[in-house]
Short mmCIF file of C-alpha atoms and ligand atoms in Angstrom, two decimals:
data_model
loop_
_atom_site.label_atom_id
_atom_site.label_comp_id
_atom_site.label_asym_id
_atom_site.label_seq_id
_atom_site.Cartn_x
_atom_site.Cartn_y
_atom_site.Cartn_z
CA UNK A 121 100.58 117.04 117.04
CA UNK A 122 103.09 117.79 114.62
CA UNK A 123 104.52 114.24 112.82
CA UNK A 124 107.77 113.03 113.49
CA UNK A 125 110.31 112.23 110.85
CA UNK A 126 113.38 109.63 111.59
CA UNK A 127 116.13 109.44 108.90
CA UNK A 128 117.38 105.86 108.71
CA UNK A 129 120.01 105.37 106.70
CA UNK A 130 121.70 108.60 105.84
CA UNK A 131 120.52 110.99 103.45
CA UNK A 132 120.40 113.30 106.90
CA UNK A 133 120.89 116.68 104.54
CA UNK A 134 118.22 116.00 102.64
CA UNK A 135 115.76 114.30 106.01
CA UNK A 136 116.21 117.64 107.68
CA UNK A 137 115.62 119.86 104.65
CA UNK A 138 111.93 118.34 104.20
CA UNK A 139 111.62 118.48 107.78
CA UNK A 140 112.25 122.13 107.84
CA UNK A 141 110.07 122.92 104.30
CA UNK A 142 107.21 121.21 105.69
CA UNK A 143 107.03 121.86 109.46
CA UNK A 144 108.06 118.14 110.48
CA UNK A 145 110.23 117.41 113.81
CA UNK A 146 113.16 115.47 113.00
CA UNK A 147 113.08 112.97 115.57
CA UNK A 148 116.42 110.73 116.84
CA UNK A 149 116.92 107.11 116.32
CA UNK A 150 119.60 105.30 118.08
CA UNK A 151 120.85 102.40 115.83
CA UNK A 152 123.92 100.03 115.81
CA UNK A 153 124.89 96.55 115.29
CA UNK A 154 125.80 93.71 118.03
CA UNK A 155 129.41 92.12 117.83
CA UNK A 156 127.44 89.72 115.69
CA UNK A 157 125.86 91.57 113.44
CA UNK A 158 122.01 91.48 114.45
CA UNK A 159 120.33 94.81 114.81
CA UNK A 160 119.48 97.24 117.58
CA UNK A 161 117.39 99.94 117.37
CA UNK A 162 115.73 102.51 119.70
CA UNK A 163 113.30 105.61 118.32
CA UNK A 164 114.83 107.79 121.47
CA UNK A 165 111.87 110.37 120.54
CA UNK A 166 108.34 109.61 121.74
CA UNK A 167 106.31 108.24 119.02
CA UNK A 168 103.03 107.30 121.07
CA UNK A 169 99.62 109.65 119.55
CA UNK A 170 101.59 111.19 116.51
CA UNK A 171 102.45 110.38 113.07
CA UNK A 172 105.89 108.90 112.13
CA UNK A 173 107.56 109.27 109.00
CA UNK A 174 110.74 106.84 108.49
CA UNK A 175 112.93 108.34 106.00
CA UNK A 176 115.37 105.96 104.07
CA UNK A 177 117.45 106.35 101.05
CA UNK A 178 117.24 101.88 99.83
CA UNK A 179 120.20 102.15 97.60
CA UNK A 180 121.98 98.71 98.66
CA UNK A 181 119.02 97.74 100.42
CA UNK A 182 119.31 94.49 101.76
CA UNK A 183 121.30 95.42 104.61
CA UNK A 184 118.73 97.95 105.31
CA UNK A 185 115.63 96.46 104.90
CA UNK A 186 115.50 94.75 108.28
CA UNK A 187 116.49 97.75 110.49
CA UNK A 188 113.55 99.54 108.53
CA UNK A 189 111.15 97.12 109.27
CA UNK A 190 112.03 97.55 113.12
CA UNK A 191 111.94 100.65 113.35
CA UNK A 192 108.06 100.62 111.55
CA UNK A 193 107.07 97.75 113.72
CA UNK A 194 108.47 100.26 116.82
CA UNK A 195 106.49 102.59 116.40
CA UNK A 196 103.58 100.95 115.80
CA UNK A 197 103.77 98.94 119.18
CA UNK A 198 104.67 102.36 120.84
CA UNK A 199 101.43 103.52 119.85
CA UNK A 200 102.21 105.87 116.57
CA UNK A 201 99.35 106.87 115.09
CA UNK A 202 100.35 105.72 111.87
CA UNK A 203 103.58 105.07 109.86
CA UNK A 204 104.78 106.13 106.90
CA UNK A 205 107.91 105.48 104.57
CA UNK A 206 109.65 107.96 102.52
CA UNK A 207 112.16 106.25 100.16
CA UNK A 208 113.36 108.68 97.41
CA UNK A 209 114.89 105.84 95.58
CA UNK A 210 112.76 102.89 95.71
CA UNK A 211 114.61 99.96 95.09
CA UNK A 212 113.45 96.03 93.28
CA UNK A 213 111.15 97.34 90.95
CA UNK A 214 113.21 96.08 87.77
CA UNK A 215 112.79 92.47 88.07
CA UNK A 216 108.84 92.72 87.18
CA UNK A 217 108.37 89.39 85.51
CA UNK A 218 110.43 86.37 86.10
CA UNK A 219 112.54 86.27 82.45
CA UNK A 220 113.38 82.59 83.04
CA UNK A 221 111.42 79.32 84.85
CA UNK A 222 112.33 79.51 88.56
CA UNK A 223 112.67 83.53 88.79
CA UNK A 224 111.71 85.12 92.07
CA UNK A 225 110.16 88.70 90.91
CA UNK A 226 111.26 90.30 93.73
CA UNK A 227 109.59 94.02 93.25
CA UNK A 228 106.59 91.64 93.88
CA UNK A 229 107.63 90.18 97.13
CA UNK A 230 109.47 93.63 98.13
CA UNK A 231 106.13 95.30 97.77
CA UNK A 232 104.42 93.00 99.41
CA UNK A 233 107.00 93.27 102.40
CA UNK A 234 106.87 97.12 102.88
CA UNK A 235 102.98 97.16 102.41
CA UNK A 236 102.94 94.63 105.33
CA UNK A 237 104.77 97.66 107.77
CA UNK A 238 103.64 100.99 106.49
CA UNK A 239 100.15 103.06 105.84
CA UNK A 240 101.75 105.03 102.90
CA UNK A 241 105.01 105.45 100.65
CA UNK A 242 106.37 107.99 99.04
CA UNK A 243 108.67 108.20 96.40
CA UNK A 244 110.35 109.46 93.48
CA UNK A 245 110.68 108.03 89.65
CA UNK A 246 110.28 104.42 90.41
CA UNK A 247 111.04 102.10 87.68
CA UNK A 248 107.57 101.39 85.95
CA UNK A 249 107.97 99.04 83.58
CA UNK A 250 105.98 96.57 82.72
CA UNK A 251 103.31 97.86 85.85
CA UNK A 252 101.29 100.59 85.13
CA UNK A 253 101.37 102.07 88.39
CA UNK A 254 103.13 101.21 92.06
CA UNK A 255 98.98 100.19 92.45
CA UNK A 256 100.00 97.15 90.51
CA UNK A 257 101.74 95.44 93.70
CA UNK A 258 101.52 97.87 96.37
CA UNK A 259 98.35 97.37 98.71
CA UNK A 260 99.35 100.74 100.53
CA UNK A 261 98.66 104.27 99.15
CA UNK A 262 102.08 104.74 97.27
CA UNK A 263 102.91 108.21 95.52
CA UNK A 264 105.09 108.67 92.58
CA UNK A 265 106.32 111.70 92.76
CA UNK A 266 108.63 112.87 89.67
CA UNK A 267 112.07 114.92 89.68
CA UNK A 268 111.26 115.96 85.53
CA UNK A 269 110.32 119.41 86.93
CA UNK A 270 113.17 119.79 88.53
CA UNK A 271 115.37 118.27 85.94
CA UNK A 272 113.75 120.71 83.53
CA UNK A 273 115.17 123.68 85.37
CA UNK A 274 118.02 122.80 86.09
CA UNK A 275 118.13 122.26 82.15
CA UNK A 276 116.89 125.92 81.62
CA UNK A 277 119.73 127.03 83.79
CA UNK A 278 123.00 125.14 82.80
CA UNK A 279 122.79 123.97 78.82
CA UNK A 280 122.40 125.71 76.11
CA UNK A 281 119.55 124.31 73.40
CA UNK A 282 119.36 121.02 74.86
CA UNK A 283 118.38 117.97 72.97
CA UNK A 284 117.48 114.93 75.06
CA UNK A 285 118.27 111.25 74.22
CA UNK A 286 116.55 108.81 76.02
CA UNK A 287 119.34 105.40 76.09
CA UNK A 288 116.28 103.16 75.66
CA UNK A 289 112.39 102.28 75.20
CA UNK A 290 111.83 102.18 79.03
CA UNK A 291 113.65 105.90 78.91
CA UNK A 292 111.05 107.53 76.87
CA UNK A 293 108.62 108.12 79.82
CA UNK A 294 111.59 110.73 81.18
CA UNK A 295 112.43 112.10 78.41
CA UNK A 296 109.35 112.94 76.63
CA UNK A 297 108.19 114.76 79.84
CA UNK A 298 111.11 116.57 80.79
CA UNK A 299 111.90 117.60 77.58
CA UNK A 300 107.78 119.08 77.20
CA UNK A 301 109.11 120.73 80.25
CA UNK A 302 112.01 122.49 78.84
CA UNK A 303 110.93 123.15 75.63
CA UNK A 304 113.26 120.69 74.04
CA UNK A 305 113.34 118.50 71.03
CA UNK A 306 114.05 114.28 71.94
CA UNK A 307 115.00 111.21 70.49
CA UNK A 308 115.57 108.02 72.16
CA UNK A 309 118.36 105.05 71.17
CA UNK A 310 117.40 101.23 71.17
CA UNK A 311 119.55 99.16 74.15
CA UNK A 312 120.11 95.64 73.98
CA UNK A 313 121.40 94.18 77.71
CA UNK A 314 122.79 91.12 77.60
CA UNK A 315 124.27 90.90 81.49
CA UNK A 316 124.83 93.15 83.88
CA UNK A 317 128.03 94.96 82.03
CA UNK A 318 127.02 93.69 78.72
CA UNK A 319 124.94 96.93 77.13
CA UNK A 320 124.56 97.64 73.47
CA UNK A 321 123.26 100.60 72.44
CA UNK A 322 121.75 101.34 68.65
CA UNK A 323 119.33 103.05 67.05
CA UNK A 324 121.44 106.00 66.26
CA UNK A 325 121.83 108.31 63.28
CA UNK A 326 120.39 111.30 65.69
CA UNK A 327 119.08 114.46 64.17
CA UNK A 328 120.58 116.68 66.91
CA UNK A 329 120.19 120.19 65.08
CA UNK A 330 124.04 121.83 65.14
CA UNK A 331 124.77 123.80 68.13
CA UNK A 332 122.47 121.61 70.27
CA UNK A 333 123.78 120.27 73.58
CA UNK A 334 123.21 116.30 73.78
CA UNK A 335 121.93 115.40 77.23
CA UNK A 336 121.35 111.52 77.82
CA UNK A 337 118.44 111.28 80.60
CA UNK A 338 117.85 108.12 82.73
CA UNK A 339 116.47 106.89 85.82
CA UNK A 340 118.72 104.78 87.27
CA UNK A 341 122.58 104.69 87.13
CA UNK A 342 124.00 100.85 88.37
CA UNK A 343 126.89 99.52 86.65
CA UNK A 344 126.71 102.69 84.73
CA UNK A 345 126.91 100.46 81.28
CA UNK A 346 123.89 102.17 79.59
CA UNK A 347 124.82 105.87 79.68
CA UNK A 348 128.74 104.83 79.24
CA UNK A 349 127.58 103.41 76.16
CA UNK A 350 125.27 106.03 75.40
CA UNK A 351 128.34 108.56 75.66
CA UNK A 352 130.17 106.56 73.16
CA UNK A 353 127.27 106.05 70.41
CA UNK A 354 127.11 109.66 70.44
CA UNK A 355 131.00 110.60 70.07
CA UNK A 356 130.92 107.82 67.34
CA UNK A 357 128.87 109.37 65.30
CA UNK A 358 130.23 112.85 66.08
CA UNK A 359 128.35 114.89 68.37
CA UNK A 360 129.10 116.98 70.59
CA UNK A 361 130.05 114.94 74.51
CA UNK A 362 126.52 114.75 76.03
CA UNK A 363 125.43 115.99 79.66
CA UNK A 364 124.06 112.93 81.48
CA UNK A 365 121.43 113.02 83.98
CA UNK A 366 120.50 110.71 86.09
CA UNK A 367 117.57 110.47 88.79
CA UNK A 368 118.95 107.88 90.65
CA UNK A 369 122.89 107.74 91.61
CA UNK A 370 123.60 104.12 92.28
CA UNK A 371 126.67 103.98 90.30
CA UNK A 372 128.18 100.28 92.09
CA UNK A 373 131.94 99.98 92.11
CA UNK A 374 133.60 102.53 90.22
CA UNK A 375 130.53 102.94 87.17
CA UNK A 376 130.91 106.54 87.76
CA UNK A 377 134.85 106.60 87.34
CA UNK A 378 134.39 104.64 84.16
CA UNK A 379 131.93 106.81 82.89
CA UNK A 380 133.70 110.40 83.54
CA UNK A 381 136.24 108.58 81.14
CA UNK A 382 133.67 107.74 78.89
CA UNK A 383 134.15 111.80 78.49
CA UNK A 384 130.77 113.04 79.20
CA UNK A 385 130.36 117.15 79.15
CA UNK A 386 128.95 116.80 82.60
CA UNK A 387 126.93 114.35 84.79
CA UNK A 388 124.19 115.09 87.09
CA UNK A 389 121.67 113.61 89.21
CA UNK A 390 118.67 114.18 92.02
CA UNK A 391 119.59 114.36 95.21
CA UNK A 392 117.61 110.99 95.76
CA UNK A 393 120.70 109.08 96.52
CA UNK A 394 123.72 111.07 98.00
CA UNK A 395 126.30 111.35 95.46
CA UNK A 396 129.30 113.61 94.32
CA UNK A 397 127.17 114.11 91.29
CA UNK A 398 124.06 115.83 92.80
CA UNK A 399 123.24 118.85 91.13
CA UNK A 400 119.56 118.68 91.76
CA UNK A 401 117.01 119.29 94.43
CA UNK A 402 114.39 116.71 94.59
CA UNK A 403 113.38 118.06 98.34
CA UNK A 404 110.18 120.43 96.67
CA UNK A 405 108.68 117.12 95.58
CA UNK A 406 109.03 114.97 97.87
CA UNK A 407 107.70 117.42 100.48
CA UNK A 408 104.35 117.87 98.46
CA UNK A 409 103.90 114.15 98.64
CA UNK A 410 104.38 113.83 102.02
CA UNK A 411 102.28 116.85 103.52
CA UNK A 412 99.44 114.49 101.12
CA UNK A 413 99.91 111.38 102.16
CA UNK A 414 99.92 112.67 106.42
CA UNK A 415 96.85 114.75 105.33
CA UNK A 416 95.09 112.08 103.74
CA UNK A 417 95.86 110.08 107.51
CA UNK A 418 94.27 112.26 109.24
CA UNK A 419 91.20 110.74 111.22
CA UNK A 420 92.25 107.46 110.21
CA UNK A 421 92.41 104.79 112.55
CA UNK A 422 95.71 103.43 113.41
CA UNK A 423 95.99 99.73 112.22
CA UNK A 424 95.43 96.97 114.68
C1 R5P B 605 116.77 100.03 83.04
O1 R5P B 605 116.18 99.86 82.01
C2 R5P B 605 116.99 101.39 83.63
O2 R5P B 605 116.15 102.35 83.05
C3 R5P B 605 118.43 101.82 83.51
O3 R5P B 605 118.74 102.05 82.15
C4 R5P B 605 119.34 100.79 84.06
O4 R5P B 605 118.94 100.41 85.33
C5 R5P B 605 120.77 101.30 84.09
O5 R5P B 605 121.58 100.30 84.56
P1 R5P B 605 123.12 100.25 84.24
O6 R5P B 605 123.72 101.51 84.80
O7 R5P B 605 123.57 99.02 84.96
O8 R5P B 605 123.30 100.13 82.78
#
């Protein structure tokens, strides 16, 4: 039977397009809170013989981590054949070591949580630090998939010469590979954080050949300190304003205000977290990943 896809949690654009590429039906899930705030949920399509796919965008996740886990455990006890999470931004993976006594390491305990209520997960560019792998703390299949191809075209097709600048260390994994990708030359800065708004960014003196396009590259955009302060390093030391890209769209507050007055040439991200700044189709990739992950379920056992 053809698997079933619910979108929790908006991102419905982006639920049905992957339903459409890869021949999934979008089912309907009726949702809503109680006067006092507890949950209700109700998957209104039949789940019982066929695999589900839960579809959630986990920006600002703790108010939707429960209603996800409800809706798994649903369909499990209405006899799914197996369940499976598609989160294109996958959030708690940067605290991945406990930096002072007392510490909870919550990518640890998050991992441990969505392992407990799905067979698979899917995503795209998770923050791999200091694991090697999502392996490392998920006990569930778990595929990375990557938006660098992507990224790369869209590079092809909107800046001239390109020259990517990774903001720090953790940046270089990006960079390097979408800049193999596009046939372009990269550098990346040094980035010192000392709170959440507090970034410093060295390392400069850039050898961006004249008439190349800067373009600062980074997973994740939260307070939206590390490419704001990217933007300036560069201007300071006289290059042209950078393009900033950005896989994931966070942006809390108004970071993405502050950094459009930073003076950036442009800024644009994956589609992994609806944003004004979208530019980029991550849908290919994640769809690839998913038809895998149901067709590595197939004749598998549903768990107990
Ligand atoms: C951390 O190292 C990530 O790669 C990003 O650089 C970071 O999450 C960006 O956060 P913010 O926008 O708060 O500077």
């Amino acid at each position: 039977m053809t698997p079933l896809l619910f979108p929790l949690h908006a991102a419905d654009a982006l639920a049905e397009r992957l339903c459409r590429q890869q021949g999934l039906e979008l089912g309907r899930v009726e949702q809503r809170r109680y006067p006092d705030g507890e949950t209700f949920l109700r998957l209104a399509t039949p789940v019982a013989g066929r695999q589900v796919v839960l579809f959630a965008t986990l920006d600002r996740p703790d108010d939707k981590i429960l209603p996800l886990l409800f809706a798994a455990d649903a369909a499990r006890q209405q006899d799914a054949l197996g369940v499976g999470l598609v989160a294109p931004y996958l959030p708690y993976m940067r605290q991945d070591k406990a930096f002072s006594p007392g510490e909870a390491v919550t990518s640890r305990t998050f991992a441990r949580l969505l392992s407990g209520s799905f067979d698979w997960l899917v995503t795209i560019d998770p923050h791999l630090h200091r694991y090697p792998s999502l392996d490392a703390i998920y006990s569930v299949p778990a595929v990375a998939a990557s938006a660098a191809g992507p990224i790369a075209e869209w590079l092809r097709a909107n800046v001239e010469r390109p020259f990517l600048v990774g903001p720090d260390a953790e940046s270089a994994q990006w960079v390097e590979r979408i800049a193999a990708l596009a046939g372009a030359r990269s550098a990346v800065l040094e980035k010192r954080r000392d709170g959440d708004f507090d970034v410093a960014i060295g390392g400069g003196n850039l050898a961006i050949p004249a008439g190349s396009t800067p373009v600062v590259v980074d997973d994740i955009a939260s307070s939206g300190s590390t490419l704001i302060e990217a933007v300036r390093l560069l201007g300071r030391e006289g290059h042209a304003a950078p393009v900033c890209i950005v896989v994931h769209p966070l942006f809390a507050g108004d970071a993405y205000e502050r950094l459009l007055e930073a003076g950036p040439a442009a800024v644009a991200s994956a589609n992994t977290v609806p944003h004004v700044s979208n530019r980029i189709d991550v849908t290919p990739e994640l769809g690839e990943a998913v038809a895998r992950a149901l067709a590595a379920r197939r004749g598998v056992r549903p768990r107990a």
